[in-house]
């Protein structure tokens, strides 16, 4: 690998259950996230990220506040977002918030910016979905300039103009690490390359290898835009337990009602056990024992030229104890095993016999 491989955790602030199977309160769930970030740091993980959602059961609606709280409770781990919906954020406010998080955390802040796969924030903050593409493009242009230029003069359609504006506190020169989150759009891949930002692939269903073409497109576009080679990461869902059967059964119990709801809302496939097992075996669910999950991460890291893998470990009503066990096993067993596997020389594929010609 050209750069150290990073392993991180993503949370959408989803409500957990306690030892008696009762949902935690909203406030308890927020505090749980701080404790889970501390645990992630203690087991040696590289990044802890939170999302941005505005729906029942998700406590990640104020990511900069959460990350600032986590910053004061940790010392080393990177602090980021699994997605920040730039389209419905103001770039100036976002700069202020994350420059402050970066200062509080002593340089540990990072971002993943996205257009939004769920759109509750548009009506909530008074934006029109018909402006979906224009909002993101224009706001990304402004945010990139605010990070990379000392003083900015800017005029656009989505907010008031800026005239020779210098924001405080200042980010480090060049800004903080900022990735573009992509769910499948080739146009978004090209945009990430054009702005010179790393690519984060949100792979939540189907075979992850189908994104290999997106990675190849990204590297070609970087070259055409005169950009250096930049990192590619993957965000996927999963759970790690002491053995494969325990992990599969526990995740199935909580994944099935979630996908059933999404199938009604967004036209996803209805969940069934055969499809679920296929997702675990060859698809986008990283569910199993530490060895099973480590092998899958390492294989895809090679296939897709990844520099980072983020595991979304929380799912609605999952016991807090199972979340903690995932974090412990991920840091203590999966992460070192992945690095061991990636340090080995890549094996050549077996020669094809004449019987297959």
Tab-separated table of C-alpha atoms in Angstrom:
chain	number	residue	atom	x	y	z
A	1	UNK	CA	0.000	0.000	0.000
A	2	UNK	CA	1.298	3.500	-0.820
A	3	UNK	CA	0.033	4.996	2.439
A	4	UNK	CA	-0.847	3.572	5.869
A	5	UNK	CA	-4.180	1.762	5.734
A	6	UNK	CA	-6.752	3.385	8.039
A	7	UNK	CA	-9.569	1.572	9.808
A	8	UNK	CA	-12.392	3.644	11.221
A	9	UNK	CA	-15.875	3.489	12.694
A	10	UNK	CA	-19.008	5.266	11.522
A	11	UNK	CA	-22.082	5.956	13.646
A	12	UNK	CA	-25.399	7.445	12.638
A	13	UNK	CA	-26.244	7.950	16.312
A	14	UNK	CA	-28.824	5.165	16.196
A	15	UNK	CA	-30.631	4.377	19.426
A	16	UNK	CA	-29.199	1.382	21.285
A	17	UNK	CA	-30.824	-0.873	23.869
A	18	UNK	CA	-29.633	-1.591	27.386
A	19	UNK	CA	-29.108	-4.950	29.109
A	20	UNK	CA	-32.888	-5.241	29.715
A	21	UNK	CA	-33.680	-4.691	26.023
A	22	UNK	CA	-35.061	-1.178	26.586
A	23	UNK	CA	-34.215	1.691	24.262
A	24	UNK	CA	-31.815	4.248	25.645
A	25	UNK	CA	-33.046	7.810	25.858
A	26	UNK	CA	-31.904	10.341	23.282
A	27	UNK	CA	-29.486	11.900	25.785
A	28	UNK	CA	-28.113	8.519	26.862
A	29	UNK	CA	-27.501	7.618	23.217
A	30	UNK	CA	-25.541	10.851	22.688
A	31	UNK	CA	-23.417	10.091	25.750
A	32	UNK	CA	-22.948	6.510	24.549
A	33	UNK	CA	-21.342	7.821	21.360
A	34	UNK	CA	-18.714	9.650	23.413
A	35	UNK	CA	-17.978	6.455	25.352
A	36	UNK	CA	-17.776	4.418	22.143
A	37	UNK	CA	-15.313	6.890	20.645
A	38	UNK	CA	-13.158	6.570	23.767
A	39	UNK	CA	-13.307	2.787	23.421
A	40	UNK	CA	-12.383	3.029	19.734
A	41	UNK	CA	-9.306	5.060	20.633
A	42	UNK	CA	-8.318	2.649	23.407
A	43	UNK	CA	-8.252	-0.308	20.981
A	44	UNK	CA	-6.153	1.574	18.433
A	45	UNK	CA	-8.622	2.492	15.686
A	46	UNK	CA	-7.755	5.418	13.429
A	47	UNK	CA	-10.996	7.354	12.947
A	48	UNK	CA	-14.374	7.812	14.646
A	49	UNK	CA	-17.034	9.487	12.498
A	50	UNK	CA	-20.652	10.503	12.934
A	51	UNK	CA	-23.291	11.127	10.293
A	52	UNK	CA	-25.966	13.785	9.801
A	53	UNK	CA	-29.585	12.657	9.913
A	54	UNK	CA	-32.911	14.187	10.934
A	55	UNK	CA	-35.155	11.206	11.586
A	56	UNK	CA	-36.506	9.271	14.536
A	57	UNK	CA	-33.941	7.152	16.311
A	58	UNK	CA	-30.871	9.020	15.002
A	59	UNK	CA	-28.952	11.302	17.357
A	60	UNK	CA	-26.354	12.652	14.906
A	61	UNK	CA	-28.070	15.903	13.907
A	62	UNK	CA	-25.304	18.112	15.412
A	63	UNK	CA	-22.064	16.429	14.351
A	64	UNK	CA	-19.675	19.321	15.172
A	65	UNK	CA	-21.002	19.470	18.749
A	66	UNK	CA	-20.647	15.707	19.160
A	67	UNK	CA	-17.138	15.731	17.737
A	68	UNK	CA	-16.074	18.601	19.993
A	69	UNK	CA	-17.325	16.631	23.006
A	70	UNK	CA	-15.431	13.557	21.818
A	71	UNK	CA	-12.321	15.677	21.228
A	72	UNK	CA	-12.146	16.607	24.899
A	73	UNK	CA	-12.543	12.937	25.919
A	74	UNK	CA	-9.861	11.549	23.568
A	75	UNK	CA	-6.301	12.360	22.577
A	76	UNK	CA	-5.305	10.587	19.359
A	77	UNK	CA	-8.157	9.240	17.241
A	78	UNK	CA	-9.215	11.121	14.105
A	79	UNK	CA	-12.646	12.776	14.373
A	80	UNK	CA	-14.788	13.023	11.290
A	81	UNK	CA	-18.151	12.807	9.637
A	82	UNK	CA	-19.445	9.792	7.766
A	83	UNK	CA	-21.403	12.320	5.768
A	84	UNK	CA	-22.062	16.034	6.093
A	85	UNK	CA	-24.905	17.175	3.850
A	86	UNK	CA	-23.174	20.172	2.316
A	87	UNK	CA	-26.195	21.008	0.144
A	88	UNK	CA	-28.203	22.125	3.196
A	89	UNK	CA	-25.306	23.525	5.233
A	90	UNK	CA	-23.860	26.996	4.891
A	91	UNK	CA	-20.193	26.670	3.863
A	92	UNK	CA	-19.140	29.623	6.029
A	93	UNK	CA	-20.810	28.188	9.139
A	94	UNK	CA	-19.400	24.732	8.341
A	95	UNK	CA	-15.911	26.197	8.055
A	96	UNK	CA	-16.249	27.909	11.433
A	97	UNK	CA	-17.539	24.731	13.092
A	98	UNK	CA	-14.853	22.417	11.776
A	99	UNK	CA	-12.015	24.900	12.180
A	100	UNK	CA	-13.086	25.012	15.828
A	101	UNK	CA	-13.320	21.209	16.112
A	102	UNK	CA	-9.868	20.972	14.565
A	103	UNK	CA	-8.483	23.460	17.078
A	104	UNK	CA	-10.142	21.779	20.076
A	105	UNK	CA	-8.894	18.354	18.948
A	106	UNK	CA	-5.366	19.530	18.132
A	107	UNK	CA	-5.619	18.851	14.405
A	108	UNK	CA	-7.762	15.686	14.328
A	109	UNK	CA	-10.824	16.933	12.402
A	110	UNK	CA	-11.843	15.604	9.003
A	111	UNK	CA	-14.956	15.624	6.814
A	112	UNK	CA	-16.878	13.575	4.286
A	113	UNK	CA	-19.121	15.836	2.218
A	114	UNK	CA	-22.141	14.480	0.363
A	115	UNK	CA	-25.238	15.537	-1.553
A	116	UNK	CA	-27.601	13.474	0.692
A	117	UNK	CA	-29.031	10.035	-0.009
A	118	UNK	CA	-31.888	10.840	2.373
A	119	UNK	CA	-33.376	14.281	1.957
A	120	UNK	CA	-35.090	15.259	5.234
A	121	UNK	CA	-32.705	18.194	5.623
A	122	UNK	CA	-34.035	19.940	2.487
A	123	UNK	CA	-37.540	20.797	3.781
A	124	UNK	CA	-36.216	21.144	7.339
A	125	UNK	CA	-33.870	23.971	6.375
A	126	UNK	CA	-36.000	25.435	3.596
A	127	UNK	CA	-34.201	24.156	0.496
A	128	UNK	CA	-35.799	23.040	-2.749
A	129	UNK	CA	-34.954	19.542	-3.944
A	130	UNK	CA	-35.012	20.754	-7.535
A	131	UNK	CA	-31.772	22.616	-6.687
A	132	UNK	CA	-30.146	19.384	-5.430
A	133	UNK	CA	-27.218	19.364	-7.871
A	134	UNK	CA	-26.607	23.117	-8.098
A	135	UNK	CA	-26.571	23.542	-4.314
A	136	UNK	CA	-23.842	20.963	-3.834
A	137	UNK	CA	-21.663	22.123	-6.712
A	138	UNK	CA	-21.734	25.784	-5.711
A	139	UNK	CA	-21.317	25.169	-1.977
A	140	UNK	CA	-18.455	22.768	-2.552
A	141	UNK	CA	-16.696	25.394	-4.639
A	142	UNK	CA	-17.060	27.958	-1.847
A	143	UNK	CA	-16.049	25.559	0.937
A	144	UNK	CA	-12.943	24.430	-0.951
A	145	UNK	CA	-11.915	28.044	-1.490
A	146	UNK	CA	-12.490	28.928	2.169
A	147	UNK	CA	-10.185	26.065	3.193
A	148	UNK	CA	-7.474	26.706	0.613
A	149	UNK	CA	-7.337	30.500	0.343
A	150	UNK	CA	-6.410	32.958	3.070
A	151	UNK	CA	-8.962	35.548	1.922
A	152	UNK	CA	-11.987	34.867	-0.269
A	153	UNK	CA	-14.103	37.010	-2.561
A	154	UNK	CA	-17.011	35.003	-3.915
A	155	UNK	CA	-20.415	35.465	-5.494
A	156	UNK	CA	-23.054	32.836	-6.266
A	157	UNK	CA	-26.766	32.024	-6.241
A	158	UNK	CA	-27.059	30.066	-2.991
A	159	UNK	CA	-25.984	32.600	-0.354
A	160	UNK	CA	-24.838	36.169	0.155
A	161	UNK	CA	-21.557	37.148	-1.527
A	162	UNK	CA	-18.227	37.397	0.317
A	163	UNK	CA	-15.829	40.289	-0.215
A	164	UNK	CA	-12.186	39.805	0.848
A	165	UNK	CA	-13.345	37.645	3.759
A	166	UNK	CA	-10.921	35.949	6.171
A	167	UNK	CA	-12.571	33.453	8.535
A	168	UNK	CA	-11.466	32.676	12.107
A	169	UNK	CA	-10.298	30.462	13.646
A	170	UNK	CA	-8.091	29.490	10.744
A	171	UNK	CA	-7.788	25.906	9.631
A	172	UNK	CA	-4.265	24.649	8.914
A	173	UNK	CA	-2.901	25.735	5.540
A	174	UNK	CA	-4.837	23.911	2.817
A	175	UNK	CA	-7.716	22.990	5.153
A	176	UNK	CA	-8.578	19.748	6.926
A	177	UNK	CA	-8.779	16.325	5.197
A	178	UNK	CA	-12.058	16.480	3.250
A	179	UNK	CA	-13.446	13.542	1.289
A	180	UNK	CA	-16.319	13.456	-1.183
A	181	UNK	CA	-18.891	10.774	-0.388
A	182	UNK	CA	-20.237	8.933	-3.443
A	183	UNK	CA	-23.104	6.485	-3.588
A	184	UNK	CA	-22.766	5.460	-7.217
A	185	UNK	CA	-22.851	8.541	-9.483
A	186	UNK	CA	-19.942	8.756	-11.970
A	187	UNK	CA	-20.476	12.532	-12.066
A	188	UNK	CA	-19.751	12.682	-8.336
A	189	UNK	CA	-16.574	10.663	-8.844
A	190	UNK	CA	-15.368	13.127	-11.474
A	191	UNK	CA	-16.311	16.074	-9.250
A	192	UNK	CA	-14.176	14.694	-6.403
A	193	UNK	CA	-11.213	14.471	-8.767
A	194	UNK	CA	-11.810	17.950	-10.160
A	195	UNK	CA	-11.778	19.460	-6.669
A	196	UNK	CA	-8.738	17.386	-5.670
A	197	UNK	CA	-10.477	15.626	-2.796
A	198	UNK	CA	-10.247	11.968	-1.717
A	199	UNK	CA	-13.106	9.629	-2.636
A	200	UNK	CA	-15.295	7.818	-0.074
A	201	UNK	CA	-17.519	5.099	-1.548
A	202	UNK	CA	-20.716	4.339	0.372
A	203	UNK	CA	-21.226	0.641	-0.376
A	204	UNK	CA	-24.345	-0.529	1.446
A	205	UNK	CA	-25.661	-3.290	-0.819
A	206	UNK	CA	-24.567	-5.626	-3.565
A	207	UNK	CA	-21.045	-6.720	-4.475
A	208	UNK	CA	-18.542	-3.986	-3.572
A	209	UNK	CA	-16.422	-4.958	-6.585
A	210	UNK	CA	-18.961	-3.276	-8.853
A	211	UNK	CA	-17.389	0.038	-7.729
A	212	UNK	CA	-13.998	-0.903	-9.177
A	213	UNK	CA	-14.885	1.011	-12.339
A	214	UNK	CA	-15.616	4.106	-10.248
A	215	UNK	CA	-12.157	3.866	-8.681
A	216	UNK	CA	-10.505	3.514	-12.083
A	217	UNK	CA	-12.530	6.501	-13.354
A	218	UNK	CA	-11.426	8.519	-10.316
A	219	UNK	CA	-7.726	7.824	-10.887
A	220	UNK	CA	-8.028	8.659	-14.602
A	221	UNK	CA	-9.856	11.897	-13.777
A	222	UNK	CA	-7.231	12.883	-11.176
A	223	UNK	CA	-4.556	12.508	-13.841
A	224	UNK	CA	-6.536	14.510	-16.388
A	225	UNK	CA	-7.130	17.332	-13.902
A	226	UNK	CA	-3.439	17.378	-12.957
A	227	UNK	CA	-4.111	16.228	-9.393
A	228	UNK	CA	-1.877	13.920	-7.335
A	229	UNK	CA	-2.984	10.368	-6.561
A	230	UNK	CA	-5.415	10.655	-3.624
A	231	UNK	CA	-6.878	8.113	-1.193
A	232	UNK	CA	-9.999	6.031	-1.799
A	233	UNK	CA	-12.081	4.777	1.116
A	234	UNK	CA	-15.103	2.544	1.615
A	235	UNK	CA	-17.984	2.855	4.094
A	236	UNK	CA	-20.021	-0.299	4.761
A	237	UNK	CA	-22.243	-1.785	7.445
A	238	UNK	CA	-21.455	-4.676	9.728
A	239	UNK	CA	-21.042	-6.351	13.076
A	240	UNK	CA	-18.209	-8.392	14.557
A	241	UNK	CA	-18.769	-11.089	17.174
A	242	UNK	CA	-16.761	-13.973	18.582
A	243	UNK	CA	-17.974	-16.341	15.865
A	244	UNK	CA	-19.717	-16.129	12.505
A	245	UNK	CA	-23.028	-17.625	13.609
A	246	UNK	CA	-23.471	-15.231	16.527
A	247	UNK	CA	-22.698	-12.235	14.319
A	248	UNK	CA	-25.011	-13.343	11.495
A	249	UNK	CA	-27.994	-14.041	13.740
A	250	UNK	CA	-27.686	-10.830	15.739
A	251	UNK	CA	-27.298	-8.570	12.694
A	252	UNK	CA	-30.137	-10.327	10.856
A	253	UNK	CA	-32.475	-9.641	13.783
A	254	UNK	CA	-31.875	-5.882	13.518
A	255	UNK	CA	-31.094	-5.525	9.798
A	256	UNK	CA	-34.311	-7.191	8.621
A	257	UNK	CA	-36.786	-4.588	10.041
A	258	UNK	CA	-34.542	-1.743	8.852
A	259	UNK	CA	-34.465	-3.001	5.262
A	260	UNK	CA	-38.185	-3.771	5.375
A	261	UNK	CA	-38.814	-0.112	6.224
A	262	UNK	CA	-36.400	1.128	3.542
A	263	UNK	CA	-38.044	-1.129	0.966
A	264	UNK	CA	-41.303	0.739	1.601
A	265	UNK	CA	-39.719	4.206	1.616
A	266	UNK	CA	-37.202	3.923	-1.208
A	267	UNK	CA	-38.124	0.903	-3.291
A	268	UNK	CA	-35.362	-1.353	-2.005
A	269	UNK	CA	-35.680	-5.113	-2.258
A	270	UNK	CA	-37.727	-6.739	0.501
A	271	UNK	CA	-35.433	-8.498	2.981
A	272	UNK	CA	-35.235	-12.274	2.964
A	273	UNK	CA	-32.737	-14.659	4.494
A	274	UNK	CA	-31.293	-15.845	1.198
A	275	UNK	CA	-30.529	-12.289	0.073
A	276	UNK	CA	-29.130	-11.476	3.511
A	277	UNK	CA	-26.767	-14.468	3.489
A	278	UNK	CA	-25.595	-13.464	0.025
A	279	UNK	CA	-24.869	-9.912	1.255
A	280	UNK	CA	-22.810	-11.344	4.122
A	281	UNK	CA	-20.951	-13.877	1.963
A	282	UNK	CA	-20.133	-11.786	-1.113
A	283	UNK	CA	-21.928	-8.454	-0.708
A	284	UNK	CA	-21.593	-5.254	1.281
A	285	UNK	CA	-22.306	-6.552	4.810
A	286	UNK	CA	-19.175	-7.088	6.903
A	287	UNK	CA	-20.683	-9.471	9.430
A	288	UNK	CA	-18.812	-12.292	11.135
A	289	UNK	CA	-15.890	-13.304	13.293
A	290	UNK	CA	-12.737	-11.152	13.346
A	291	UNK	CA	-10.991	-13.437	10.842
A	292	UNK	CA	-13.967	-13.456	8.452
A	293	UNK	CA	-14.281	-9.669	8.479
A	294	UNK	CA	-10.523	-9.081	8.246
A	295	UNK	CA	-10.183	-11.337	5.220
A	296	UNK	CA	-13.047	-9.556	3.455
A	297	UNK	CA	-11.663	-6.071	4.169
A	298	UNK	CA	-8.162	-7.016	3.020
A	299	UNK	CA	-9.424	-8.641	-0.177
A	300	UNK	CA	-11.477	-5.583	-1.136
A	301	UNK	CA	-8.705	-3.199	-0.133
A	302	UNK	CA	-6.506	-4.832	-2.754
A	303	UNK	CA	-9.217	-5.157	-5.413
A	304	UNK	CA	-10.446	-1.570	-5.048
A	305	UNK	CA	-7.152	0.139	-4.162
A	306	UNK	CA	-8.481	1.333	-0.818
A	307	UNK	CA	-6.523	3.380	1.699
A	308	UNK	CA	-9.294	3.448	4.304
A	309	UNK	CA	-12.203	1.319	5.456
A	310	UNK	CA	-14.954	2.594	7.777
A	311	UNK	CA	-17.359	0.187	9.441
A	312	UNK	CA	-20.827	1.480	10.313
A	313	UNK	CA	-21.337	-0.509	13.478
A	314	UNK	CA	-24.639	0.810	14.860
A	315	UNK	CA	-28.088	-0.190	13.684
A	316	UNK	CA	-31.423	0.615	15.299
A	317	UNK	CA	-32.051	-1.089	18.663
A	318	UNK	CA	-28.803	-3.103	18.622
A	319	UNK	CA	-27.724	-3.832	22.234
A	320	UNK	CA	-25.050	-1.449	23.492
A	321	UNK	CA	-23.052	-4.498	24.601
A	322	UNK	CA	-22.953	-5.829	21.016
A	323	UNK	CA	-21.806	-2.438	19.742
A	324	UNK	CA	-19.008	-2.395	22.318
A	325	UNK	CA	-17.959	-5.940	21.406
A	326	UNK	CA	-17.760	-4.988	17.731
A	327	UNK	CA	-15.505	-2.041	18.565
A	328	UNK	CA	-13.253	-4.163	20.783
A	329	UNK	CA	-12.845	-6.948	18.236
A	330	UNK	CA	-12.430	-4.505	15.360
A	331	UNK	CA	-9.559	-2.705	17.055
A	332	UNK	CA	-7.882	-5.588	18.869
A	333	UNK	CA	-8.182	-8.337	16.255
A	334	UNK	CA	-9.499	-7.172	12.873
A	335	UNK	CA	-7.283	-4.101	12.392
A	336	UNK	CA	-3.941	-5.832	13.062
A	337	UNK	CA	-5.002	-8.827	10.972
A	338	UNK	CA	-5.959	-6.597	8.018
A	339	UNK	CA	-2.592	-4.847	8.171
A	340	UNK	CA	-0.824	-8.200	8.351
A	341	UNK	CA	-2.693	-9.463	5.281
A	342	UNK	CA	-2.028	-6.279	3.306
A	343	UNK	CA	1.686	-6.392	4.169
A	344	UNK	CA	2.042	-9.757	2.421
A	345	UNK	CA	3.050	-9.861	-1.252
A	346	UNK	CA	0.012	-10.199	-3.444
A	347	UNK	CA	-0.373	-13.751	-4.740
A	348	UNK	CA	-0.539	-14.257	-8.477
A	349	UNK	CA	-3.834	-15.765	-9.705
A	350	UNK	CA	-3.683	-19.484	-10.512
A	351	UNK	CA	-2.971	-20.368	-14.141
A	352	UNK	CA	-6.030	-21.309	-16.179
A	353	UNK	CA	-6.127	-24.883	-17.433
A	354	UNK	CA	-6.770	-25.675	-21.082
A	355	UNK	CA	-10.104	-27.183	-20.071
A	356	UNK	CA	-11.403	-23.630	-19.495
A	357	UNK	CA	-10.253	-22.191	-22.826
